[in-house]
mmCIF file of C-alpha atoms and ligand atoms in Angstrom:
data_model
loop_
_atom_site.group_PDB
_atom_site.id
_atom_site.type_symbol
_atom_site.label_atom_id
_atom_site.label_comp_id
_atom_site.label_asym_id
_atom_site.label_seq_id
_atom_site.Cartn_x
_atom_site.Cartn_y
_atom_site.Cartn_z
ATOM 1 C CA UNK A 1 25.483 6.202 -0.744
ATOM 2 C CA UNK A 2 23.949 9.231 -1.350
ATOM 3 C CA UNK A 3 20.910 8.879 -4.945
ATOM 4 C CA UNK A 4 21.209 12.385 -6.590
ATOM 5 C CA UNK A 5 22.054 10.972 -9.911
ATOM 6 C CA UNK A 6 18.483 10.606 -11.035
ATOM 7 C CA UNK A 7 16.390 11.861 -14.409
ATOM 8 C CA UNK A 8 12.762 12.673 -13.782
ATOM 9 C CA UNK A 9 10.942 9.334 -13.355
ATOM 10 C CA UNK A 10 8.193 10.182 -16.057
ATOM 11 C CA UNK A 11 8.305 12.476 -19.539
ATOM 12 C CA UNK A 12 8.038 16.141 -18.764
ATOM 13 C CA UNK A 13 3.843 16.117 -19.278
ATOM 14 C CA UNK A 14 3.692 14.030 -16.488
ATOM 15 C CA UNK A 15 6.453 15.835 -14.477
ATOM 16 C CA UNK A 16 5.165 18.827 -15.676
ATOM 17 C CA UNK A 17 1.077 17.639 -14.198
ATOM 18 C CA UNK A 18 1.942 17.496 -10.708
ATOM 19 C CA UNK A 19 1.008 15.524 -8.441
ATOM 20 C CA UNK A 20 1.642 12.803 -11.044
ATOM 21 C CA UNK A 21 -1.300 9.983 -10.645
ATOM 22 C CA UNK A 22 -0.888 6.280 -10.465
ATOM 23 C CA UNK A 23 -3.767 4.610 -10.357
ATOM 24 C CA UNK A 24 -5.357 0.869 -11.555
ATOM 25 C CA UNK A 25 -6.929 -1.718 -9.574
ATOM 26 C CA UNK A 26 -4.915 -4.016 -7.254
ATOM 27 C CA UNK A 27 -5.019 -6.471 -9.147
ATOM 28 C CA UNK A 28 -5.658 -7.519 -12.902
ATOM 29 C CA UNK A 29 -8.484 -10.011 -12.533
ATOM 30 C CA UNK A 30 -9.575 -11.201 -16.357
ATOM 31 C CA UNK A 31 -9.009 -9.324 -19.284
ATOM 32 C CA UNK A 32 -12.626 -7.513 -19.048
ATOM 33 C CA UNK A 33 -11.545 -5.737 -16.037
ATOM 34 C CA UNK A 34 -8.730 -4.706 -16.552
ATOM 35 C CA UNK A 35 -9.742 -2.614 -19.965
ATOM 36 C CA UNK A 36 -12.778 -2.013 -19.301
ATOM 37 C CA UNK A 37 -10.974 -0.127 -16.143
ATOM 38 C CA UNK A 38 -7.936 1.298 -17.691
ATOM 39 C CA UNK A 39 -10.320 2.593 -20.622
ATOM 40 C CA UNK A 40 -12.421 4.546 -17.877
ATOM 41 C CA UNK A 41 -9.303 6.062 -16.230
ATOM 42 C CA UNK A 42 -7.265 6.776 -19.445
ATOM 43 C CA UNK A 43 -10.585 8.378 -20.131
ATOM 44 C CA UNK A 44 -10.091 10.764 -16.570
ATOM 45 C CA UNK A 45 -6.382 11.617 -17.906
ATOM 46 C CA UNK A 46 -4.662 8.997 -16.124
ATOM 47 C CA UNK A 47 -1.639 8.297 -17.508
ATOM 48 C CA UNK A 48 -0.526 5.441 -15.455
ATOM 49 C CA UNK A 49 -1.720 2.293 -15.007
ATOM 50 C CA UNK A 50 -1.027 0.247 -12.099
ATOM 51 C CA UNK A 51 -2.155 -3.959 -11.598
ATOM 52 C CA UNK A 52 -0.920 -6.384 -9.393
ATOM 53 C CA UNK A 53 -0.200 -9.294 -11.409
ATOM 54 C CA UNK A 54 1.564 -11.923 -8.607
ATOM 55 C CA UNK A 55 0.305 -10.854 -5.431
ATOM 56 C CA UNK A 56 1.302 -11.338 -2.256
ATOM 57 C CA UNK A 57 -1.152 -12.101 -0.326
ATOM 58 C CA UNK A 58 -0.852 -12.716 3.718
ATOM 59 C CA UNK A 59 -2.584 -16.294 4.266
ATOM 60 C CA UNK A 60 -2.861 -18.938 1.578
ATOM 61 C CA UNK A 61 -5.742 -19.548 -0.125
ATOM 62 C CA UNK A 62 -6.258 -15.704 -0.497
ATOM 63 C CA UNK A 63 -6.646 -14.544 -4.387
ATOM 64 C CA UNK A 64 -2.615 -14.539 -6.184
ATOM 65 C CA UNK A 65 -2.884 -12.777 -9.062
ATOM 66 C CA UNK A 66 -3.838 -14.489 -12.731
ATOM 67 C CA UNK A 67 0.182 -14.323 -13.199
ATOM 68 C CA UNK A 68 2.141 -13.474 -16.316
ATOM 69 C CA UNK A 69 -0.978 -14.067 -18.426
ATOM 70 C CA UNK A 70 -2.185 -10.696 -16.863
ATOM 71 C CA UNK A 71 0.755 -9.206 -18.402
ATOM 72 C CA UNK A 72 -0.366 -9.540 -22.256
ATOM 73 C CA UNK A 73 -3.557 -7.260 -20.666
ATOM 74 C CA UNK A 74 -1.524 -4.793 -19.323
ATOM 75 C CA UNK A 75 0.428 -4.660 -22.947
ATOM 76 C CA UNK A 76 -2.917 -4.531 -24.622
ATOM 77 C CA UNK A 77 -3.607 -1.353 -22.045
ATOM 78 C CA UNK A 78 -0.486 0.441 -22.946
ATOM 79 C CA UNK A 79 -1.393 -0.533 -27.117
ATOM 80 C CA UNK A 80 -5.131 0.859 -26.871
ATOM 81 C CA UNK A 81 -5.025 3.947 -24.249
ATOM 82 C CA UNK A 82 -1.701 4.907 -24.857
ATOM 83 C CA UNK A 83 -1.301 5.196 -21.065
ATOM 84 C CA UNK A 84 2.420 3.636 -19.159
ATOM 85 C CA UNK A 85 1.706 0.532 -17.553
ATOM 86 C CA UNK A 86 2.812 -0.605 -14.478
ATOM 87 C CA UNK A 87 2.884 -3.115 -11.562
ATOM 88 C CA UNK A 88 5.161 -5.300 -8.948
ATOM 89 C CA UNK A 89 8.197 -8.368 -9.396
ATOM 90 C CA UNK A 90 8.654 -9.872 -6.570
ATOM 91 C CA UNK A 91 11.176 -12.338 -8.089
ATOM 92 C CA UNK A 92 13.973 -11.808 -10.792
ATOM 93 C CA UNK A 93 11.752 -14.021 -12.806
ATOM 94 C CA UNK A 94 8.917 -11.265 -12.392
ATOM 95 C CA UNK A 95 11.466 -8.188 -13.541
ATOM 96 C CA UNK A 96 11.870 -10.337 -16.307
ATOM 97 C CA UNK A 97 8.805 -11.417 -17.560
ATOM 98 C CA UNK A 98 7.541 -8.034 -17.085
ATOM 99 C CA UNK A 99 10.166 -6.780 -18.934
ATOM 100 C CA UNK A 100 9.878 -8.807 -21.925
ATOM 101 C CA UNK A 101 5.840 -7.641 -21.339
ATOM 102 C CA UNK A 102 7.084 -4.041 -22.482
ATOM 103 C CA UNK A 103 6.203 -2.730 -18.875
ATOM 104 C CA UNK A 104 7.622 0.588 -17.656
ATOM 105 C CA UNK A 105 7.258 1.363 -14.519
ATOM 106 C CA UNK A 106 7.739 -1.514 -12.211
ATOM 107 C CA UNK A 107 7.394 -1.485 -8.229
ATOM 108 C CA UNK A 108 8.905 -3.397 -5.335
ATOM 109 C CA UNK A 109 6.298 -4.009 -2.527
ATOM 110 C CA UNK A 110 6.026 -3.746 0.894
ATOM 111 C CA UNK A 111 7.085 -7.491 1.541
ATOM 112 C CA UNK A 112 10.096 -7.835 -0.857
ATOM 113 C CA UNK A 113 11.168 -4.367 1.068
ATOM 114 C CA UNK A 114 12.132 -5.989 3.752
ATOM 115 C CA UNK A 115 13.628 -8.362 2.303
ATOM 116 C CA UNK A 116 17.430 -7.571 1.579
ATOM 117 C CA UNK A 117 18.071 -10.802 -0.372
ATOM 118 C CA UNK A 118 14.601 -10.141 -2.462
ATOM 119 C CA UNK A 119 16.181 -6.807 -2.871
ATOM 120 C CA UNK A 120 19.247 -7.532 -3.883
ATOM 121 C CA UNK A 121 17.926 -10.444 -6.838
ATOM 122 C CA UNK A 122 16.249 -7.417 -8.338
ATOM 123 C CA UNK A 123 19.115 -5.120 -8.262
ATOM 124 C CA UNK A 124 21.646 -8.379 -10.123
ATOM 125 C CA UNK A 125 18.852 -8.509 -12.887
ATOM 126 C CA UNK A 126 17.992 -4.977 -12.738
ATOM 127 C CA UNK A 127 22.068 -4.185 -13.496
ATOM 128 C CA UNK A 128 22.177 -6.852 -16.080
ATOM 129 C CA UNK A 129 19.355 -5.663 -18.140
ATOM 130 C CA UNK A 130 20.348 -3.557 -21.322
ATOM 131 C CA UNK A 131 21.748 -0.359 -20.757
ATOM 132 C CA UNK A 132 18.466 1.712 -22.584
ATOM 133 C CA UNK A 133 15.891 -0.488 -20.658
ATOM 134 C CA UNK A 134 17.792 0.002 -17.692
ATOM 135 C CA UNK A 135 17.452 3.670 -18.391
ATOM 136 C CA UNK A 136 14.002 3.551 -19.140
ATOM 137 C CA UNK A 137 12.645 1.876 -16.577
ATOM 138 C CA UNK A 138 11.169 3.474 -13.732
ATOM 139 C CA UNK A 139 11.910 2.009 -9.921
ATOM 140 C CA UNK A 140 9.571 2.525 -7.343
ATOM 141 C CA UNK A 141 10.475 1.371 -3.873
ATOM 142 C CA UNK A 142 7.189 0.756 -1.195
ATOM 143 C CA UNK A 143 8.531 0.993 1.739
ATOM 144 C CA UNK A 144 9.428 -2.169 4.240
ATOM 145 C CA UNK A 145 6.114 -2.991 6.474
ATOM 146 C CA UNK A 146 7.650 -2.336 9.389
ATOM 147 C CA UNK A 147 8.292 1.462 10.222
ATOM 148 C CA UNK A 148 12.422 0.840 9.477
ATOM 149 C CA UNK A 149 13.592 4.457 7.432
ATOM 150 C CA UNK A 150 17.528 2.314 7.053
ATOM 151 C CA UNK A 151 16.142 -0.577 5.573
ATOM 152 C CA UNK A 152 13.447 1.225 3.233
ATOM 153 C CA UNK A 153 16.880 3.646 1.718
ATOM 154 C CA UNK A 154 18.604 -0.007 1.947
ATOM 155 C CA UNK A 155 16.398 -0.441 -1.065
ATOM 156 C CA UNK A 156 16.174 1.972 -2.586
ATOM 157 C CA UNK A 157 20.465 2.003 -2.650
ATOM 158 C CA UNK A 158 20.845 -0.977 -3.726
ATOM 159 C CA UNK A 159 18.617 -0.647 -6.419
ATOM 160 C CA UNK A 160 20.275 2.476 -7.635
ATOM 161 C CA UNK A 161 23.627 0.643 -7.592
ATOM 162 C CA UNK A 162 21.683 -1.243 -9.913
ATOM 163 C CA UNK A 163 22.663 1.778 -12.328
ATOM 164 C CA UNK A 164 18.398 2.162 -12.081
ATOM 165 C CA UNK A 165 18.204 6.316 -12.473
ATOM 166 C CA UNK A 166 14.476 6.737 -12.820
ATOM 167 C CA UNK A 167 13.964 5.719 -9.196
ATOM 168 C CA UNK A 168 11.120 7.381 -6.114
ATOM 169 C CA UNK A 169 9.501 6.019 -2.746
ATOM 170 C CA UNK A 170 6.180 4.893 -2.178
ATOM 171 C CA UNK A 171 4.876 5.570 0.861
ATOM 172 C CA UNK A 172 2.264 2.593 1.890
ATOM 173 C CA UNK A 173 1.806 3.201 5.776
ATOM 174 C CA UNK A 174 3.500 0.685 8.629
ATOM 175 C CA UNK A 175 2.175 -2.688 10.192
ATOM 176 C CA UNK A 176 0.955 -2.840 12.909
ATOM 177 C CA UNK A 177 -1.363 -4.923 15.557
ATOM 178 C CA UNK A 178 -4.564 -4.447 16.457
ATOM 179 C CA UNK A 179 -7.690 -2.186 15.077
ATOM 180 C CA UNK A 180 -6.572 1.366 14.368
ATOM 181 C CA UNK A 181 -8.172 4.029 11.481
ATOM 182 C CA UNK A 182 -6.087 3.183 9.038
ATOM 183 C CA UNK A 183 -4.934 -0.237 7.681
ATOM 184 C CA UNK A 184 -1.416 1.089 7.785
ATOM 185 C CA UNK A 185 0.340 3.183 10.132
ATOM 186 C CA UNK A 186 0.918 7.017 8.167
ATOM 187 C CA UNK A 187 4.587 7.898 10.685
ATOM 188 C CA UNK A 188 4.337 10.907 8.374
ATOM 189 C CA UNK A 189 7.549 11.696 10.052
ATOM 190 C CA UNK A 190 9.273 8.623 8.064
ATOM 191 C CA UNK A 191 8.923 9.847 4.755
ATOM 192 C CA UNK A 192 9.718 13.244 5.777
ATOM 193 C CA UNK A 193 12.970 11.551 6.965
ATOM 194 C CA UNK A 194 13.547 10.486 3.942
ATOM 195 C CA UNK A 195 12.935 13.181 1.713
ATOM 196 C CA UNK A 196 15.387 15.184 4.329
ATOM 197 C CA UNK A 197 17.567 13.154 3.674
ATOM 198 C CA UNK A 198 17.565 12.416 0.113
ATOM 199 C CA UNK A 199 15.919 15.051 -1.429
ATOM 200 C CA UNK A 200 16.393 14.346 -5.391
ATOM 201 C CA UNK A 201 14.479 11.465 -4.523
ATOM 202 C CA UNK A 202 10.316 11.452 -5.247
ATOM 203 C CA UNK A 203 7.397 9.878 -3.210
ATOM 204 C CA UNK A 204 4.735 8.640 -4.048
ATOM 205 C CA UNK A 205 2.148 8.573 -1.590
ATOM 206 C CA UNK A 206 -0.781 5.926 -1.644
ATOM 207 C CA UNK A 207 -3.387 6.040 0.017
ATOM 208 C CA UNK A 208 -5.377 2.927 -0.303
ATOM 209 C CA UNK A 209 -2.544 1.358 1.042
ATOM 210 C CA UNK A 210 -2.670 2.963 4.249
ATOM 211 C CA UNK A 211 -6.357 4.554 4.532
ATOM 212 C CA UNK A 212 -6.994 0.093 3.804
ATOM 213 C CA UNK A 213 -10.508 2.310 3.498
ATOM 214 C CA UNK A 214 -12.403 3.739 0.581
ATOM 215 C CA UNK A 215 -13.319 7.334 2.670
ATOM 216 C CA UNK A 216 -10.290 7.735 3.714
ATOM 217 C CA UNK A 217 -8.617 7.774 -0.031
ATOM 218 C CA UNK A 218 -9.354 11.913 -0.445
ATOM 219 C CA UNK A 219 -8.056 13.070 2.943
ATOM 220 C CA UNK A 220 -4.778 11.388 2.889
ATOM 221 C CA UNK A 221 -4.248 12.509 -0.455
ATOM 222 C CA UNK A 222 -5.170 16.159 0.875
ATOM 223 C CA UNK A 223 -2.516 15.392 3.462
ATOM 224 C CA UNK A 224 0.346 13.433 1.032
ATOM 225 C CA UNK A 225 -0.236 16.818 -0.761
ATOM 226 C CA UNK A 226 0.357 19.849 1.701
ATOM 227 C CA UNK A 227 3.529 17.359 2.751
ATOM 228 C CA UNK A 228 4.346 17.602 -0.264
ATOM 229 C CA UNK A 229 4.577 14.228 -1.675
ATOM 230 C CA UNK A 230 5.505 14.594 -5.354
ATOM 231 C CA UNK A 231 2.167 12.306 -6.034
ATOM 232 C CA UNK A 232 -0.216 9.406 -5.808
ATOM 233 C CA UNK A 233 -0.872 6.078 -6.610
ATOM 234 C CA UNK A 234 -4.074 5.305 -5.935
ATOM 235 C CA UNK A 235 -6.089 1.497 -6.032
ATOM 236 C CA UNK A 236 -9.275 2.196 -8.503
ATOM 237 C CA UNK A 237 -12.073 -1.115 -10.437
ATOM 238 C CA UNK A 238 -14.539 -1.183 -12.480
ATOM 239 C CA UNK A 239 -16.625 -2.547 -8.978
ATOM 240 C CA UNK A 240 -14.979 -2.437 -6.857
ATOM 241 C CA UNK A 241 -17.280 -4.618 -3.648
ATOM 242 C CA UNK A 242 -17.070 -7.212 -6.358
ATOM 243 C CA UNK A 243 -12.691 -6.865 -6.499
ATOM 244 C CA UNK A 244 -11.296 -10.207 -5.559
ATOM 245 C CA UNK A 245 -8.440 -8.567 -3.528
ATOM 246 C CA UNK A 246 -8.710 -4.939 -1.677
ATOM 247 C CA UNK A 247 -12.307 -4.211 -2.024
ATOM 248 C CA UNK A 248 -12.846 -1.756 0.678
ATOM 249 C CA UNK A 249 -9.827 0.382 -0.783
ATOM 250 C CA UNK A 250 -11.148 0.303 -4.128
ATOM 251 C CA UNK A 251 -12.671 3.022 -6.488
ATOM 252 C CA UNK A 252 -14.409 3.557 -9.858
ATOM 253 C CA UNK A 253 -12.433 5.411 -11.868
ATOM 254 C CA UNK A 254 -15.212 8.084 -11.615
ATOM 255 C CA UNK A 255 -15.021 8.081 -8.376
ATOM 256 C CA UNK A 256 -11.769 8.352 -8.508
ATOM 257 C CA UNK A 257 -11.970 11.847 -10.970
ATOM 258 C CA UNK A 258 -14.284 13.511 -8.331
ATOM 259 C CA UNK A 259 -10.993 12.966 -5.865
ATOM 260 C CA UNK A 260 -8.301 14.302 -7.572
ATOM 261 C CA UNK A 261 -11.269 16.954 -8.808
ATOM 262 C CA UNK A 262 -11.432 17.886 -4.732
ATOM 263 C CA UNK A 263 -7.632 17.712 -4.932
ATOM 264 C CA UNK A 264 -5.903 21.388 -4.182
ATOM 265 C CA UNK A 265 -2.404 21.810 -4.702
ATOM 266 C CA UNK A 266 -0.504 23.775 -2.748
ATOM 267 C CA UNK A 267 1.694 26.518 -4.611
ATOM 268 C CA UNK A 268 4.312 28.327 -3.567
ATOM 269 C CA UNK A 269 2.853 31.900 -3.927
ATOM 270 C CA UNK A 270 0.846 29.972 -0.826
ATOM 271 C CA UNK A 271 4.591 29.654 1.501
ATOM 272 C CA UNK A 272 5.659 33.191 0.457
ATOM 273 C CA UNK A 273 4.744 35.971 3.225
ATOM 274 C CA UNK A 274 2.285 34.323 6.008
ATOM 275 C CA UNK A 275 4.281 31.604 5.921
ATOM 276 C CA UNK A 276 7.389 32.655 6.508
ATOM 277 C CA UNK A 277 5.792 34.719 9.536
ATOM 278 C CA UNK A 278 4.721 31.471 10.857
ATOM 279 C CA UNK A 279 7.672 29.791 10.411
ATOM 280 C CA UNK A 280 10.234 32.191 12.197
ATOM 281 C CA UNK A 281 7.043 31.644 15.001
ATOM 282 C CA UNK A 282 7.699 28.157 14.933
ATOM 283 C CA UNK A 283 11.705 28.599 15.602
ATOM 284 C CA UNK A 284 10.935 30.767 17.980
ATOM 285 C CA UNK A 285 9.053 27.851 19.631
ATOM 286 C CA UNK A 286 11.564 25.103 18.598
ATOM 287 C CA UNK A 287 14.313 26.739 20.718
ATOM 288 C CA UNK A 288 12.138 27.268 24.055
ATOM 289 C CA UNK A 289 11.250 23.774 23.096
ATOM 290 C CA UNK A 290 15.162 22.923 23.500
ATOM 291 C CA UNK A 291 15.891 24.621 26.102
ATOM 292 C CA UNK A 292 12.823 23.777 27.916
ATOM 293 C CA UNK A 293 14.577 19.934 27.061
ATOM 294 C CA UNK A 294 17.754 20.830 28.592
ATOM 295 C CA UNK A 295 16.555 22.349 32.239
ATOM 296 C CA UNK A 296 14.228 19.147 32.069
ATOM 297 C CA UNK A 297 17.967 17.376 31.658
ATOM 298 C CA UNK A 298 20.086 18.663 33.633
ATOM 299 C CA UNK A 299 17.366 18.066 37.163
ATOM 300 C CA UNK A 300 16.834 14.713 36.246
ATOM 301 C CA UNK A 301 20.910 14.365 36.221
ATOM 302 C CA UNK A 302 21.037 15.355 39.584
ATOM 303 C CA UNK A 303 17.691 12.398 40.233
ATOM 304 C CA UNK A 304 20.658 10.368 38.342
ATOM 305 C CA UNK A 305 23.718 11.744 40.803
ATOM 306 C CA UNK A 306 21.049 11.160 44.258
ATOM 307 C CA UNK A 307 19.572 7.277 42.702
ATOM 308 C CA UNK A 308 23.456 6.358 42.587
ATOM 309 C CA UNK A 309 23.902 8.510 46.336
ATOM 310 C CA UNK A 310 20.869 6.087 47.745
ATOM 311 C CA UNK A 311 21.815 2.364 45.350
ATOM 312 C CA UNK A 312 17.948 3.338 43.583
ATOM 313 C CA UNK A 313 17.405 1.784 39.815
ATOM 314 C CA UNK A 314 17.712 4.091 36.959
ATOM 315 C CA UNK A 315 15.021 3.043 35.789
ATOM 316 C CA UNK A 316 11.599 3.072 38.447
ATOM 317 C CA UNK A 317 8.487 0.799 36.436
ATOM 318 C CA UNK A 318 5.644 2.753 38.662
ATOM 319 C CA UNK A 319 6.609 6.014 37.991
ATOM 320 C CA UNK A 320 7.123 6.287 34.561
ATOM 321 C CA UNK A 321 3.856 4.548 34.191
ATOM 322 C CA UNK A 322 2.334 7.007 36.007
ATOM 323 C CA UNK A 323 3.345 9.756 34.428
ATOM 324 C CA UNK A 324 3.064 8.940 31.150
ATOM 325 C CA UNK A 325 -0.747 8.456 32.165
ATOM 326 C CA UNK A 326 -1.087 12.096 32.970
ATOM 327 C CA UNK A 327 1.316 13.248 30.745
ATOM 328 C CA UNK A 328 -1.400 11.657 27.799
ATOM 329 C CA UNK A 329 -4.283 12.821 29.570
ATOM 330 C CA UNK A 330 -3.108 16.112 29.877
ATOM 331 C CA UNK A 331 -1.774 16.088 26.009
ATOM 332 C CA UNK A 332 -5.170 15.181 25.201
ATOM 333 C CA UNK A 333 -6.790 18.334 26.852
ATOM 334 C CA UNK A 334 -4.571 19.831 24.573
ATOM 335 C CA UNK A 335 -5.713 18.333 21.292
ATOM 336 C CA UNK A 336 -3.070 15.431 20.632
ATOM 337 C CA UNK A 337 -2.847 12.106 19.761
ATOM 338 C CA UNK A 338 -2.014 9.471 22.536
ATOM 339 C CA UNK A 339 0.171 8.112 20.376
ATOM 340 C CA UNK A 340 1.924 11.455 20.016
ATOM 341 C CA UNK A 341 2.292 12.699 23.418
ATOM 342 C CA UNK A 342 3.598 8.351 24.304
ATOM 343 C CA UNK A 343 6.183 8.649 21.896
ATOM 344 C CA UNK A 344 8.078 12.132 22.813
ATOM 345 C CA UNK A 345 7.498 11.149 26.272
ATOM 346 C CA UNK A 346 8.977 8.136 25.298
ATOM 347 C CA UNK A 347 11.548 9.241 23.508
ATOM 348 C CA UNK A 348 12.682 11.582 26.503
ATOM 349 C CA UNK A 349 12.748 9.273 28.948
ATOM 350 C CA UNK A 350 15.112 7.145 27.174
ATOM 351 C CA UNK A 351 17.351 10.447 26.216
ATOM 352 C CA UNK A 352 17.147 11.156 30.418
ATOM 353 C CA UNK A 353 17.973 6.936 31.600
ATOM 354 C CA UNK A 354 21.215 7.461 28.533
ATOM 355 C CA UNK A 355 22.361 10.483 30.981
ATOM 356 C CA UNK A 356 21.872 8.366 33.430
ATOM 357 C CA UNK A 357 23.654 6.017 32.494
ATOM 358 C CA UNK A 358 26.866 8.055 31.627
ATOM 359 C CA UNK A 359 26.828 9.871 35.252
ATOM 360 C CA UNK A 360 26.970 5.735 36.152
ATOM 361 C CA UNK A 361 29.521 5.529 34.303
ATOM 362 C CA UNK A 362 31.731 8.337 34.669
ATOM 363 C CA UNK A 363 31.386 7.573 38.302
ATOM 364 C CA UNK A 364 33.135 4.317 38.264
ATOM 365 C CA UNK A 365 35.273 4.849 36.937
ATOM 366 C CA UNK A 366 36.654 7.659 39.056
ATOM 367 C CA UNK A 367 35.925 5.266 41.221
HETATM 368 C C1 PEP B 401 -1.011 -3.940 -3.865
HETATM 369 O O1 PEP B 401 -0.130 -1.903 -3.709
HETATM 370 O O2 PEP B 401 -1.580 -3.943 -4.432
HETATM 371 C C2 PEP B 401 0.518 -4.294 -2.804
HETATM 372 C C3 PEP B 401 0.452 -5.467 -2.515
HETATM 373 O O3 PEP B 401 0.225 -3.029 -2.145
HETATM 374 P P1 PEP B 401 1.767 -3.504 -0.895
HETATM 375 O O4 PEP B 401 2.985 -3.978 -0.825
HETATM 376 O O5 PEP B 401 1.820 -1.703 -0.558
HETATM 377 O O6 PEP B 401 1.088 -3.996 0.782
HETATM 378 MN MN1 MN B 402 -3.631 -3.632 -2.993
#
């Protein structure tokens, strides 16, 4: 499905002042916390206020949001500050209650995007909204927790198919097992590929959930802007350390304002002459890389023939592990991450194996 008949996500005053900034607490916890945080953010020039009302927690017993009562606090935020109000919906009931409370922006959380049944339920509910509501509501779809671009696009297609035209994506990183620098791995290549496939779709970066730590918000936000993301959604709380959810990744409105002030917006003029020359160099290097890869594949096909003649298995784990270890060490001496080298080599190896299997299949046919 082509997602190309889109309306601007927000009004011209918000869209004109790139990047789009959405900010607010992970969860609306009390009327005072919601209103005071919102007023401070409005004072910093923030125009879209986010707050979780229903919170998907990994385990029972965590703070699961105060529910519909918090929608009343969000309505007050809108009345008192003039900010647009945004919250996460995970069911058709959430959607209806949010609409009734005058919510301007909804988002589908990462856990919801993972489940096509849940996304379709929300899409069906969206499609039954009155036309002007469906056309004015902005809907953002977070990436699924797992690094599956098709699942993310599928969710966007379901919402677009329901007639939503103010549609955008939020990149919040991908879960992985074990301890890492980031709470959710950014895997920037995935949102970049989403942009390549659906260039009209705005993409907003969520540095709070990617980083999981407040000190990572500034560098992640800058990286997102450097990669031409359209906006940022950042968690901000008037007393972050006391937050009932995601305390370590929230910042005060004042700190957020300082972070935003320090961001450098890449401009078109920076990307004219000098970048043109650098891009030519990249094009040349990519040609060389492709040439090298095809030479490598040719040799690997020769090895495939040898293995076949000598009845050897195609995949030999010890050789693969040995090669991987050596390349990772060589790559890290050249300032490339182990994870990157592993992924590049795994992709090359997979293609070599595919070509060797193809040779076997072709020769089986001949015999
Ligand atoms: C949130 O935005 O507070 C949230 C729960 O995010 P995610 O769905 O990205 O985990
Ligand atoms: Mn959160």
